Amino acid sequence: MTTPFPLLRLPRLALIPVFTQMESIDVIAFSLLSKRTYNLSKHLCKTISSHFINLEMDNYCVCISILMADGSHIALFFYPEISNTVVVVYRDNNVQWKNVGLSTGQCIQRVFDVTKCRSLRSVTLDGTPNCDVLSFLNAVSYLQITNNCTQTSAIKALQVLSPVTSWITLFKLPFSNREEFQRFWLGDVKCLRIHDDDLSSFQFKIDDLLESNAVKLQLLGVKMSLRDLNRFFSCWLDNTSNHRLKHLSVKSLEDFNEDVLLDGLGATRFTENRTREFRSTNLFPEFREFTGGFDVRRIDGKLAAVTFGNVFEEIFINFDVWP
């Protein structure tokens, strides 16, 4: 009969070389056993860290996808109908950790701590998860909420994560009225992409665009008149609108006429060299193909580019402030 090794009775200094020999997946599994193993894993394991972590949630599953600093990939799946069980995919192996004894949120928080996750690369809500894993997230690079997410869940996610998220993508805004929309729109939203919503249900107009304080806006379902956009650009040139704005993309409501769009802006048409320079920047590669481009200069000397072109038979007008 084999006698179990009393690992937890070892002094902390003796445990450090043990952790250095453990693989990332072993440290994560060890941390889920008890509070003591969790604390030991978090404080004594110095060799394990994550390159990035993605979190995906739908009606049936919560998934954590981890790229470790050593290049290995770990995926953990939590299914509400399989309680106290974690399905693990690691190095092409599929295993189950049973009798975990922790909630999904507790497991995920321990994984974040052990892998030294300072921020999530992305969070995707593609449904309504049957657990709370949002309240302890303190930094998210990218949040995406799809049409499959209920209105209540989407609003809760925005309330919790908007202050700590760099970029938000919404396929449809979950708000019931203009007041709720404005509360979100005028909040501290850094970068926002809206796909399939033209915002007509919120009576969206040029004044809303002027009042925004976002850094980047991609309103891919919103159509605006050329005269309204001309007014917006004029306010930017006079430094009387959103001074933080670095990028804007909207659709044209009407047949394109550059004279109407650029009236009174003192715009300078792109030369061939300027076109190549603009396309070589890291600004929004999805809008690199355009049929026309102009430079406009703000009263404080700041330079911006106005470009336009066809995307799937729609005229998109883009505004980018030069770095």
PDB file of C-alpha atoms in Angstrom:
ATOM      1  CA  MET A   1       0.000   0.000   0.000  1.00  0.00           C
ATOM      2  CA  THR A   2       1.398   3.397  -1.046  1.00  0.00           C
ATOM      3  CA  THR A   3       1.669   6.065   1.621  1.00  0.00           C
ATOM      4  CA  PRO A   4       0.568   9.539   0.401  1.00  0.00           C
ATOM      5  CA  PHE A   5       3.367  12.106   0.368  1.00  0.00           C
ATOM      6  CA  PRO A   6       2.672  14.853   2.957  1.00  0.00           C
ATOM      7  CA  LEU A   7       3.266  17.689   0.497  1.00  0.00           C
ATOM      8  CA  LEU A   8       1.441  20.330   2.509  1.00  0.00           C
ATOM      9  CA  ARG A   9       3.542  19.611   5.595  1.00  0.00           C
ATOM     10  CA  LEU A  10       6.696  20.769   3.841  1.00  0.00           C
ATOM     11  CA  PRO A  11       8.036  24.205   4.788  1.00  0.00           C
ATOM     12  CA  ARG A  12       7.450  26.924   2.222  1.00  0.00           C
ATOM     13  CA  LEU A  13      11.087  27.056   1.109  1.00  0.00           C
ATOM     14  CA  ALA A  14      10.939  23.355   0.317  1.00  0.00           C
ATOM     15  CA  LEU A  15       7.744  23.815  -1.700  1.00  0.00           C
ATOM     16  CA  ILE A  16       9.242  26.403  -4.071  1.00  0.00           C
ATOM     17  CA  PRO A  17      11.360  23.884  -6.082  1.00  0.00           C
ATOM     18  CA  VAL A  18       8.305  21.588  -6.216  1.00  0.00           C
ATOM     19  CA  PHE A  19       6.301  24.319  -7.958  1.00  0.00           C
ATOM     20  CA  THR A  20       9.114  24.998 -10.412  1.00  0.00           C
ATOM     21  CA  GLN A  21       8.764  21.415 -11.675  1.00  0.00           C
ATOM     22  CA  MET A  22       4.994  21.600 -12.099  1.00  0.00           C
ATOM     23  CA  GLU A  23       3.341  22.381 -15.439  1.00  0.00           C
ATOM     24  CA  SER A  24       0.870  25.252 -15.695  1.00  0.00           C
ATOM     25  CA  ILE A  25      -2.125  22.929 -15.768  1.00  0.00           C
ATOM     26  CA  ASP A  26      -0.928  21.161 -12.601  1.00  0.00           C
ATOM     27  CA  VAL A  27      -0.603  24.430 -10.695  1.00  0.00           C
ATOM     28  CA  ILE A  28      -4.118  25.479 -11.740  1.00  0.00           C
ATOM     29  CA  ALA A  29      -5.552  22.109 -10.678  1.00  0.00           C
ATOM     30  CA  PHE A  30      -3.648  22.269  -7.379  1.00  0.00           C
ATOM     31  CA  SER A  31      -5.040  25.742  -6.649  1.00  0.00           C
ATOM     32  CA  LEU A  32      -8.632  24.463  -6.848  1.00  0.00           C
ATOM     33  CA  LEU A  33      -8.207  21.831  -4.127  1.00  0.00           C
ATOM     34  CA  SER A  34      -8.516  24.072  -1.078  1.00  0.00           C
ATOM     35  CA  LYS A  35      -7.908  27.578   0.218  1.00  0.00           C
ATOM     36  CA  ARG A  36      -4.475  26.544   1.392  1.00  0.00           C
ATOM     37  CA  THR A  37      -3.400  25.090  -1.956  1.00  0.00           C
ATOM     38  CA  TYR A  38      -4.796  28.194  -3.626  1.00  0.00           C
ATOM     39  CA  ASN A  39      -2.724  30.519  -1.435  1.00  0.00           C
ATOM     40  CA  LEU A  40       0.395  28.407  -1.910  1.00  0.00           C
ATOM     41  CA  SER A  41      -0.060  28.376  -5.686  1.00  0.00           C
ATOM     42  CA  LYS A  42      -0.633  32.125  -5.819  1.00  0.00           C
ATOM     43  CA  HIS A  43       2.299  33.141  -3.622  1.00  0.00           C
ATOM     44  CA  LEU A  44       4.969  30.485  -4.201  1.00  0.00           C
ATOM     45  CA  CYS A  45       4.666  29.751  -7.918  1.00  0.00           C
ATOM     46  CA  LYS A  46       6.739  32.469  -9.595  1.00  0.00           C
ATOM     47  CA  THR A  47       7.407  30.754 -12.924  1.00  0.00           C
ATOM     48  CA  ILE A  48       3.856  30.626 -14.316  1.00  0.00           C
ATOM     49  CA  SER A  49       2.136  33.554 -15.998  1.00  0.00           C
ATOM     50  CA  SER A  50      -0.357  34.032 -18.808  1.00  0.00           C
ATOM     51  CA  HIS A  51       0.244  35.852 -22.069  1.00  0.00           C
ATOM     52  CA  PHE A  52      -3.472  36.515 -22.459  1.00  0.00           C
ATOM     53  CA  ILE A  53      -6.842  35.164 -21.316  1.00  0.00           C
ATOM     54  CA  ASN A  54     -10.148  35.209 -23.210  1.00  0.00           C
ATOM     55  CA  LEU A  55     -13.488  34.648 -21.488  1.00  0.00           C
ATOM     56  CA  GLU A  56     -16.555  33.490 -23.446  1.00  0.00           C
ATOM     57  CA  MET A  57     -20.054  32.970 -22.033  1.00  0.00           C
ATOM     58  CA  ASP A  58     -23.314  31.736 -23.517  1.00  0.00           C
ATOM     59  CA  ASN A  59     -26.502  30.101 -22.246  1.00  0.00           C
ATOM     60  CA  TYR A  60     -24.843  26.726 -21.726  1.00  0.00           C
ATOM     61  CA  CYS A  61     -21.171  27.247 -20.958  1.00  0.00           C
ATOM     62  CA  VAL A  62     -18.475  29.534 -19.615  1.00  0.00           C
ATOM     63  CA  CYS A  63     -15.082  29.059 -21.253  1.00  0.00           C
ATOM     64  CA  ILE A  64     -11.672  30.408 -20.283  1.00  0.00           C
ATOM     65  CA  SER A  65      -9.032  30.232 -23.006  1.00  0.00           C
ATOM     66  CA  ILE A  66      -5.496  30.850 -21.747  1.00  0.00           C
ATOM     67  CA  LEU A  67      -2.271  31.287 -23.679  1.00  0.00           C
ATOM     68  CA  MET A  68       0.491  30.775 -21.166  1.00  0.00           C
ATOM     69  CA  ALA A  69       3.800  32.609 -21.320  1.00  0.00           C
ATOM     70  CA  ASP A  70       5.523  29.318 -22.187  1.00  0.00           C
ATOM     71  CA  GLY A  71       3.392  29.018 -25.351  1.00  0.00           C
ATOM     72  CA  SER A  72       1.043  26.320 -24.081  1.00  0.00           C
ATOM     73  CA  HIS A  73      -2.712  26.697 -24.451  1.00  0.00           C
ATOM     74  CA  ILE A  74      -5.282  25.759 -21.801  1.00  0.00           C
ATOM     75  CA  ALA A  75      -9.073  25.833 -22.180  1.00  0.00           C
ATOM     76  CA  LEU A  76     -11.403  25.357 -19.198  1.00  0.00           C
ATOM     77  CA  PHE A  77     -15.141  24.770 -19.724  1.00  0.00           C
ATOM     78  CA  PHE A  78     -17.785  25.183 -17.013  1.00  0.00           C
ATOM     79  CA  TYR A  79     -21.242  23.716 -17.721  1.00  0.00           C
ATOM     80  CA  PRO A  80     -24.126  24.548 -15.334  1.00  0.00           C
ATOM     81  CA  GLU A  81     -25.687  21.115 -15.842  1.00  0.00           C
ATOM     82  CA  ILE A  82     -22.448  19.411 -14.739  1.00  0.00           C
ATOM     83  CA  SER A  83     -21.968  20.758 -11.215  1.00  0.00           C
ATOM     84  CA  ASN A  84     -18.564  20.706  -9.493  1.00  0.00           C
ATOM     85  CA  THR A  85     -16.901  19.617 -12.745  1.00  0.00           C
ATOM     86  CA  VAL A  86     -14.438  21.420 -15.011  1.00  0.00           C
ATOM     87  CA  VAL A  87     -13.760  20.126 -18.528  1.00  0.00           C
ATOM     88  CA  VAL A  88     -10.128  20.785 -19.427  1.00  0.00           C
ATOM     89  CA  VAL A  89      -8.439  20.776 -22.837  1.00  0.00           C
ATOM     90  CA  TYR A  90      -4.640  20.828 -22.669  1.00  0.00           C
ATOM     91  CA  ARG A  91      -2.060  19.587 -25.180  1.00  0.00           C
ATOM     92  CA  ASP A  92      -4.803  17.844 -27.223  1.00  0.00           C
ATOM     93  CA  ASN A  93      -6.023  15.971 -24.137  1.00  0.00           C
ATOM     94  CA  ASN A  94      -9.584  16.277 -22.842  1.00  0.00           C
ATOM     95  CA  VAL A  95     -10.053  15.518 -19.138  1.00  0.00           C
ATOM     96  CA  GLN A  96     -12.546  16.299 -16.371  1.00  0.00           C
ATOM     97  CA  TRP A  97     -11.789  17.627 -12.914  1.00  0.00           C
ATOM     98  CA  LYS A  98     -14.610  16.369 -10.708  1.00  0.00           C
ATOM     99  CA  ASN A  99     -15.788  17.248  -7.202  1.00  0.00           C
ATOM    100  CA  VAL A 100     -14.172  20.680  -7.414  1.00  0.00           C
ATOM    101  CA  GLY A 101     -16.436  22.096  -4.708  1.00  0.00           C
ATOM    102  CA  LEU A 102     -16.244  25.682  -5.958  1.00  0.00           C
ATOM    103  CA  SER A 103     -18.622  27.885  -7.905  1.00  0.00           C
ATOM    104  CA  THR A 104     -17.750  28.828 -11.466  1.00  0.00           C
ATOM    105  CA  GLY A 105     -16.891  32.345 -10.336  1.00  0.00           C
ATOM    106  CA  GLN A 106     -14.602  31.098  -7.570  1.00  0.00           C
ATOM    107  CA  CYS A 107     -12.783  28.777  -9.981  1.00  0.00           C
ATOM    108  CA  ILE A 108     -12.257  31.526 -12.527  1.00  0.00           C
ATOM    109  CA  GLN A 109     -11.001  33.974  -9.935  1.00  0.00           C
ATOM    110  CA  ARG A 110      -8.451  31.444  -8.713  1.00  0.00           C
ATOM    111  CA  VAL A 111      -7.300  30.779 -12.265  1.00  0.00           C
ATOM    112  CA  PHE A 112      -6.818  34.515 -12.825  1.00  0.00           C
ATOM    113  CA  ASP A 113      -4.801  34.861  -9.640  1.00  0.00           C
ATOM    114  CA  VAL A 114      -2.593  31.824 -10.193  1.00  0.00           C
ATOM    115  CA  THR A 115      -1.817  32.734 -13.816  1.00  0.00           C
ATOM    116  CA  LYS A 116      -1.154  36.349 -12.759  1.00  0.00           C
ATOM    117  CA  CYS A 117      -3.815  37.717 -15.089  1.00  0.00           C
ATOM    118  CA  ARG A 118      -3.787  41.493 -14.765  1.00  0.00           C
ATOM    119  CA  SER A 119      -6.354  42.033 -17.511  1.00  0.00           C
ATOM    120  CA  LEU A 120      -8.476  39.967 -19.866  1.00  0.00           C
ATOM    121  CA  ARG A 121      -7.805  40.303 -23.572  1.00  0.00           C
ATOM    122  CA  SER A 122     -11.482  39.754 -24.402  1.00  0.00           C
ATOM    123  CA  VAL A 123     -14.855  38.986 -22.871  1.00  0.00           C
ATOM    124  CA  THR A 124     -17.628  37.720 -25.168  1.00  0.00           C
ATOM    125  CA  LEU A 125     -21.250  37.456 -24.036  1.00  0.00           C
ATOM    126  CA  ASP A 126     -23.096  35.294 -26.542  1.00  0.00           C
ATOM    127  CA  GLY A 127     -26.002  34.463 -24.261  1.00  0.00           C
ATOM    128  CA  THR A 128     -26.996  34.678 -20.617  1.00  0.00           C
ATOM    129  CA  PRO A 129     -24.653  32.693 -18.359  1.00  0.00           C
ATOM    130  CA  ASN A 130     -26.101  30.963 -15.327  1.00  0.00           C
ATOM    131  CA  CYS A 131     -23.428  32.356 -13.000  1.00  0.00           C
ATOM    132  CA  ASP A 132     -21.826  35.608 -11.927  1.00  0.00           C
ATOM    133  CA  VAL A 133     -18.279  35.965 -13.211  1.00  0.00           C
ATOM    134  CA  LEU A 134     -18.281  39.675 -14.077  1.00  0.00           C
ATOM    135  CA  SER A 135     -18.153  41.349 -10.664  1.00  0.00           C
ATOM    136  CA  PHE A 136     -14.463  40.632  -9.994  1.00  0.00           C
ATOM    137  CA  LEU A 137     -13.141  41.547 -13.458  1.00  0.00           C
ATOM    138  CA  ASN A 138     -11.068  44.700 -13.041  1.00  0.00           C
ATOM    139  CA  ALA A 139      -9.543  45.205 -16.507  1.00  0.00           C
ATOM    140  CA  VAL A 140     -10.791  44.106 -19.934  1.00  0.00           C
ATOM    141  CA  SER A 141      -9.259  45.040 -23.278  1.00  0.00           C
ATOM    142  CA  TYR A 142     -12.242  44.072 -25.432  1.00  0.00           C
ATOM    143  CA  LEU A 143     -15.911  43.408 -24.597  1.00  0.00           C
ATOM    144  CA  GLN A 144     -18.328  42.002 -27.177  1.00  0.00           C
ATOM    145  CA  ILE A 145     -22.049  41.560 -26.518  1.00  0.00           C
ATOM    146  CA  THR A 146     -24.026  39.741 -29.227  1.00  0.00           C
ATOM    147  CA  ASN A 147     -27.729  39.680 -30.047  1.00  0.00           C
ATOM    148  CA  ASN A 148     -28.059  36.387 -28.145  1.00  0.00           C
ATOM    149  CA  CYS A 149     -27.584  38.147 -24.817  1.00  0.00           C
ATOM    150  CA  THR A 150     -30.761  39.201 -23.025  1.00  0.00           C
ATOM    151  CA  GLN A 151     -31.438  42.877 -22.425  1.00  0.00           C
ATOM    152  CA  THR A 152     -31.036  42.508 -18.656  1.00  0.00           C
ATOM    153  CA  SER A 153     -27.724  40.648 -18.931  1.00  0.00           C
ATOM    154  CA  ALA A 154     -26.358  43.070 -21.516  1.00  0.00           C
ATOM    155  CA  ILE A 155     -27.195  46.121 -19.394  1.00  0.00           C
ATOM    156  CA  LYS A 156     -25.664  44.521 -16.302  1.00  0.00           C
ATOM    157  CA  ALA A 157     -22.475  43.674 -18.227  1.00  0.00           C
ATOM    158  CA  LEU A 158     -22.196  47.257 -19.475  1.00  0.00           C
ATOM    159  CA  GLN A 159     -22.760  48.678 -16.000  1.00  0.00           C
ATOM    160  CA  VAL A 160     -20.066  46.467 -14.497  1.00  0.00           C
ATOM    161  CA  LEU A 161     -17.500  46.382 -17.291  1.00  0.00           C
ATOM    162  CA  SER A 162     -17.770  49.719 -19.138  1.00  0.00           C
ATOM    163  CA  PRO A 163     -15.586  51.537 -16.570  1.00  0.00           C
ATOM    164  CA  VAL A 164     -12.804  48.939 -16.882  1.00  0.00           C
ATOM    165  CA  THR A 165     -13.037  48.101 -20.612  1.00  0.00           C
ATOM    166  CA  SER A 166     -10.948  49.654 -23.368  1.00  0.00           C
ATOM    167  CA  TRP A 167     -13.119  48.652 -26.344  1.00  0.00           C
ATOM    168  CA  ILE A 168     -16.820  47.693 -26.476  1.00  0.00           C
ATOM    169  CA  THR A 169     -18.588  46.063 -29.428  1.00  0.00           C
ATOM    170  CA  LEU A 170     -22.389  45.863 -29.447  1.00  0.00           C
ATOM    171  CA  PHE A 171     -24.535  44.293 -32.147  1.00  0.00           C
ATOM    172  CA  LYS A 172     -27.654  45.975 -30.802  1.00  0.00           C
ATOM    173  CA  LEU A 173     -28.013  48.436 -27.958  1.00  0.00           C
ATOM    174  CA  PRO A 174     -29.988  46.904 -25.050  1.00  0.00           C
ATOM    175  CA  PHE A 175     -31.596  50.111 -23.798  1.00  0.00           C
ATOM    176  CA  SER A 176     -35.363  50.686 -23.584  1.00  0.00           C
ATOM    177  CA  ASN A 177     -35.460  54.457 -24.116  1.00  0.00           C
ATOM    178  CA  ARG A 178     -33.412  57.504 -25.020  1.00  0.00           C
ATOM    179  CA  GLU A 179     -32.701  58.361 -21.387  1.00  0.00           C
ATOM    180  CA  GLU A 180     -30.980  54.991 -20.801  1.00  0.00           C
ATOM    181  CA  PHE A 181     -29.114  55.383 -24.086  1.00  0.00           C
ATOM    182  CA  GLN A 182     -27.843  58.854 -23.204  1.00  0.00           C
ATOM    183  CA  ARG A 183     -26.683  57.706 -19.787  1.00  0.00           C
ATOM    184  CA  PHE A 184     -24.480  55.140 -21.497  1.00  0.00           C
ATOM    185  CA  TRP A 185     -23.507  57.332 -24.452  1.00  0.00           C
ATOM    186  CA  LEU A 186     -22.349  60.234 -22.277  1.00  0.00           C
ATOM    187  CA  GLY A 187     -20.491  57.983 -19.851  1.00  0.00           C
ATOM    188  CA  ASP A 188     -16.815  57.165 -19.926  1.00  0.00           C
ATOM    189  CA  VAL A 189     -16.893  54.911 -23.000  1.00  0.00           C
ATOM    190  CA  LYS A 190     -13.424  54.922 -24.523  1.00  0.00           C
ATOM    191  CA  CYS A 191     -13.906  52.992 -27.760  1.00  0.00           C
ATOM    192  CA  LEU A 192     -17.285  51.843 -29.087  1.00  0.00           C
ATOM    193  CA  ARG A 193     -18.321  49.795 -32.122  1.00  0.00           C
ATOM    194  CA  ILE A 194     -22.034  49.324 -32.886  1.00  0.00           C
ATOM    195  CA  HIS A 195     -22.774  46.857 -35.697  1.00  0.00           C
ATOM    196  CA  ASP A 196     -26.438  46.333 -36.561  1.00  0.00           C
ATOM    197  CA  ASP A 197     -28.244  49.199 -34.853  1.00  0.00           C
ATOM    198  CA  ASP A 198     -28.984  52.465 -36.651  1.00  0.00           C
ATOM    199  CA  LEU A 199     -29.899  54.079 -33.283  1.00  0.00           C
ATOM    200  CA  SER A 200     -33.147  55.427 -34.758  1.00  0.00           C
ATOM    201  CA  SER A 201     -35.106  54.061 -31.777  1.00  0.00           C
ATOM    202  CA  PHE A 202     -33.140  56.519 -29.590  1.00  0.00           C
ATOM    203  CA  GLN A 203     -33.682  59.511 -31.938  1.00  0.00           C
ATOM    204  CA  PHE A 204     -29.929  59.662 -32.529  1.00  0.00           C
ATOM    205  CA  LYS A 205     -28.855  62.940 -34.125  1.00  0.00           C
ATOM    206  CA  ILE A 206     -25.790  65.055 -34.781  1.00  0.00           C
ATOM    207  CA  ASP A 207     -25.990  66.695 -31.333  1.00  0.00           C
ATOM    208  CA  ASP A 208     -25.470  63.274 -29.735  1.00  0.00           C
ATOM    209  CA  LEU A 209     -22.344  62.810 -31.801  1.00  0.00           C
ATOM    210  CA  LEU A 210     -21.078  66.239 -30.770  1.00  0.00           C
ATOM    211  CA  GLU A 211     -21.692  65.469 -27.086  1.00  0.00           C
ATOM    212  CA  SER A 212     -19.854  62.145 -27.105  1.00  0.00           C
ATOM    213  CA  ASN A 213     -16.512  61.988 -25.323  1.00  0.00           C
ATOM    214  CA  ALA A 214     -15.411  58.649 -26.792  1.00  0.00           C
ATOM    215  CA  VAL A 215     -11.916  58.237 -28.224  1.00  0.00           C
ATOM    216  CA  LYS A 216     -13.000  55.942 -31.074  1.00  0.00           C
ATOM    217  CA  LEU A 217     -16.467  55.420 -32.566  1.00  0.00           C
ATOM    218  CA  GLN A 218     -17.462  52.958 -35.253  1.00  0.00           C
ATOM    219  CA  LEU A 219     -21.199  53.363 -35.857  1.00  0.00           C
ATOM    220  CA  LEU A 220     -21.480  50.792 -38.613  1.00  0.00           C
ATOM    221  CA  GLY A 221     -25.293  50.857 -38.818  1.00  0.00           C
ATOM    222  CA  VAL A 222     -25.733  54.618 -38.472  1.00  0.00           C
ATOM    223  CA  LYS A 223     -26.410  56.783 -41.528  1.00  0.00           C
ATOM    224  CA  MET A 224     -25.802  60.519 -41.313  1.00  0.00           C
ATOM    225  CA  SER A 225     -26.349  63.342 -43.770  1.00  0.00           C
ATOM    226  CA  LEU A 226     -23.343  64.991 -45.366  1.00  0.00           C
ATOM    227  CA  ARG A 227     -24.376  68.375 -43.968  1.00  0.00           C
ATOM    228  CA  ASP A 228     -24.542  66.991 -40.425  1.00  0.00           C
ATOM    229  CA  LEU A 229     -21.097  65.475 -40.833  1.00  0.00           C
ATOM    230  CA  ASN A 230     -19.814  68.759 -42.220  1.00  0.00           C
ATOM    231  CA  ARG A 231     -21.115  70.450 -39.078  1.00  0.00           C
ATOM    232  CA  PHE A 232     -19.390  67.844 -36.933  1.00  0.00           C
ATOM    233  CA  PHE A 233     -16.065  68.328 -38.717  1.00  0.00           C
ATOM    234  CA  SER A 234     -16.414  72.119 -38.457  1.00  0.00           C
ATOM    235  CA  CYS A 235     -16.909  71.867 -34.690  1.00  0.00           C
ATOM    236  CA  TRP A 236     -13.832  69.648 -34.419  1.00  0.00           C
ATOM    237  CA  LEU A 237     -11.774  72.180 -36.409  1.00  0.00           C
ATOM    238  CA  ASP A 238     -12.943  74.955 -34.072  1.00  0.00           C
ATOM    239  CA  ASN A 239     -12.068  72.757 -31.066  1.00  0.00           C
ATOM    240  CA  THR A 240     -15.625  73.046 -29.752  1.00  0.00           C
ATOM    241  CA  SER A 241     -16.529  69.328 -29.833  1.00  0.00           C
ATOM    242  CA  ASN A 242     -15.033  66.124 -28.483  1.00  0.00           C
ATOM    243  CA  HIS A 243     -11.305  66.846 -28.226  1.00  0.00           C
ATOM    244  CA  ARG A 244     -10.534  63.208 -27.300  1.00  0.00           C
ATOM    245  CA  LEU A 245     -11.849  61.759 -30.562  1.00  0.00           C
ATOM    246  CA  LYS A 246      -9.285  59.816 -32.605  1.00  0.00           C
ATOM    247  CA  HIS A 247     -11.549  57.902 -34.992  1.00  0.00           C
ATOM    248  CA  LEU A 248     -15.104  58.027 -36.337  1.00  0.00           C
ATOM    249  CA  SER A 249     -16.791  55.823 -38.924  1.00  0.00           C
ATOM    250  CA  VAL A 250     -20.399  56.215 -40.122  1.00  0.00           C
ATOM    251  CA  LYS A 251     -22.456  55.576 -43.262  1.00  0.00           C
ATOM    252  CA  SER A 252     -23.547  58.287 -45.666  1.00  0.00           C
ATOM    253  CA  LEU A 253     -27.312  58.842 -45.716  1.00  0.00           C
ATOM    254  CA  GLU A 254     -27.312  60.070 -49.318  1.00  0.00           C
ATOM    255  CA  ASP A 255     -25.370  59.995 -52.580  1.00  0.00           C
ATOM    256  CA  PHE A 256     -21.863  61.158 -51.826  1.00  0.00           C
ATOM    257  CA  ASN A 257     -20.883  64.732 -52.661  1.00  0.00           C
ATOM    258  CA  GLU A 258     -17.480  65.795 -51.403  1.00  0.00           C
ATOM    259  CA  ASP A 259     -18.260  69.489 -51.936  1.00  0.00           C
ATOM    260  CA  VAL A 260     -21.113  69.274 -49.412  1.00  0.00           C
ATOM    261  CA  LEU A 261     -19.096  67.171 -46.949  1.00  0.00           C
ATOM    262  CA  LEU A 262     -16.005  69.373 -47.032  1.00  0.00           C
ATOM    263  CA  ASP A 263     -17.573  72.820 -47.455  1.00  0.00           C
ATOM    264  CA  GLY A 264     -15.650  75.444 -45.476  1.00  0.00           C
ATOM    265  CA  LEU A 265     -13.179  72.942 -43.932  1.00  0.00           C
ATOM    266  CA  GLY A 266     -10.098  74.077 -45.865  1.00  0.00           C
ATOM    267  CA  ALA A 267      -9.474  70.440 -46.783  1.00  0.00           C
ATOM    268  CA  THR A 268      -6.398  69.387 -48.758  1.00  0.00           C
ATOM    269  CA  ARG A 269      -6.753  66.385 -51.081  1.00  0.00           C
ATOM    270  CA  PHE A 270      -4.390  63.463 -50.451  1.00  0.00           C
ATOM    271  CA  THR A 271      -1.403  63.185 -52.739  1.00  0.00           C
ATOM    272  CA  GLU A 272      -0.179  59.721 -53.755  1.00  0.00           C
ATOM    273  CA  ASN A 273       2.513  59.899 -51.077  1.00  0.00           C
ATOM    274  CA  ARG A 274      -0.032  60.950 -48.454  1.00  0.00           C
ATOM    275  CA  THR A 275      -2.316  58.071 -49.446  1.00  0.00           C
ATOM    276  CA  ARG A 276       0.532  55.566 -49.053  1.00  0.00           C
ATOM    277  CA  GLU A 277       1.495  57.099 -45.710  1.00  0.00           C
ATOM    278  CA  PHE A 278      -2.066  56.877 -44.425  1.00  0.00           C
ATOM    279  CA  ARG A 279      -2.452  53.259 -45.500  1.00  0.00           C
ATOM    280  CA  SER A 280       0.829  52.346 -43.826  1.00  0.00           C
ATOM    281  CA  THR A 281      -0.324  53.522 -40.396  1.00  0.00           C
ATOM    282  CA  ASN A 282      -1.862  51.175 -37.856  1.00  0.00           C
ATOM    283  CA  LEU A 283      -5.152  53.074 -37.877  1.00  0.00           C
ATOM    284  CA  PHE A 284      -8.104  50.759 -38.531  1.00  0.00           C
ATOM    285  CA  PRO A 285      -6.888  48.489 -41.354  1.00  0.00           C
ATOM    286  CA  GLU A 286     -10.478  47.549 -42.247  1.00  0.00           C
ATOM    287  CA  PHE A 287     -10.885  51.074 -43.656  1.00  0.00           C
ATOM    288  CA  ARG A 288      -7.647  51.219 -45.601  1.00  0.00           C
ATOM    289  CA  GLU A 289      -9.349  50.957 -48.985  1.00  0.00           C
ATOM    290  CA  PHE A 290     -10.949  54.274 -49.881  1.00  0.00           C
ATOM    291  CA  THR A 291     -11.744  56.281 -52.974  1.00  0.00           C
ATOM    292  CA  GLY A 292     -10.834  59.691 -51.613  1.00  0.00           C
ATOM    293  CA  GLY A 293      -8.959  61.287 -48.756  1.00  0.00           C
ATOM    294  CA  PHE A 294      -8.411  64.798 -47.401  1.00  0.00           C
ATOM    295  CA  ASP A 295      -6.409  66.416 -44.621  1.00  0.00           C
ATOM    296  CA  VAL A 296      -8.060  69.006 -42.354  1.00  0.00           C
ATOM    297  CA  ARG A 297      -6.283  71.006 -39.661  1.00  0.00           C
ATOM    298  CA  ARG A 298      -7.713  72.134 -36.313  1.00  0.00           C
ATOM    299  CA  ILE A 299      -7.098  75.663 -35.045  1.00  0.00           C
ATOM    300  CA  ASP A 300      -4.488  74.308 -32.614  1.00  0.00           C
ATOM    301  CA  GLY A 301      -2.576  72.679 -35.495  1.00  0.00           C
ATOM    302  CA  LYS A 302      -3.808  69.098 -34.970  1.00  0.00           C
ATOM    303  CA  LEU A 303      -4.153  67.222 -38.268  1.00  0.00           C
ATOM    304  CA  ALA A 304      -6.925  64.772 -39.183  1.00  0.00           C
ATOM    305  CA  ALA A 305      -7.865  62.754 -42.268  1.00  0.00           C
ATOM    306  CA  VAL A 306     -11.326  62.468 -43.802  1.00  0.00           C
ATOM    307  CA  THR A 307     -11.624  59.410 -46.051  1.00  0.00           C
ATOM    308  CA  PHE A 308     -14.550  57.753 -47.787  1.00  0.00           C
ATOM    309  CA  GLY A 309     -15.198  54.645 -49.846  1.00  0.00           C
ATOM    310  CA  ASN A 310     -17.546  51.778 -50.680  1.00  0.00           C
ATOM    311  CA  VAL A 311     -17.935  48.829 -48.324  1.00  0.00           C
ATOM    312  CA  PHE A 312     -20.531  46.266 -49.474  1.00  0.00           C
ATOM    313  CA  GLU A 313     -22.243  48.922 -51.625  1.00  0.00           C
ATOM    314  CA  GLU A 314     -22.494  51.355 -48.713  1.00  0.00           C
ATOM    315  CA  ILE A 315     -20.590  54.649 -48.549  1.00  0.00           C
ATOM    316  CA  PHE A 316     -18.573  54.846 -45.336  1.00  0.00           C
ATOM    317  CA  ILE A 317     -17.069  58.122 -44.182  1.00  0.00           C
ATOM    318  CA  ASN A 318     -14.158  57.881 -41.780  1.00  0.00           C
ATOM    319  CA  PHE A 319     -12.406  60.479 -39.666  1.00  0.00           C
ATOM    320  CA  ASP A 320      -8.957  59.765 -38.202  1.00  0.00           C
ATOM    321  CA  VAL A 321      -6.741  62.078 -36.193  1.00  0.00           C
ATOM    322  CA  TRP A 322      -3.135  61.683 -37.244  1.00  0.00           C
ATOM    323  CA  PRO A 323      -0.827  60.329 -34.490  1.00  0.00           C
TER     324      PRO A 323
END
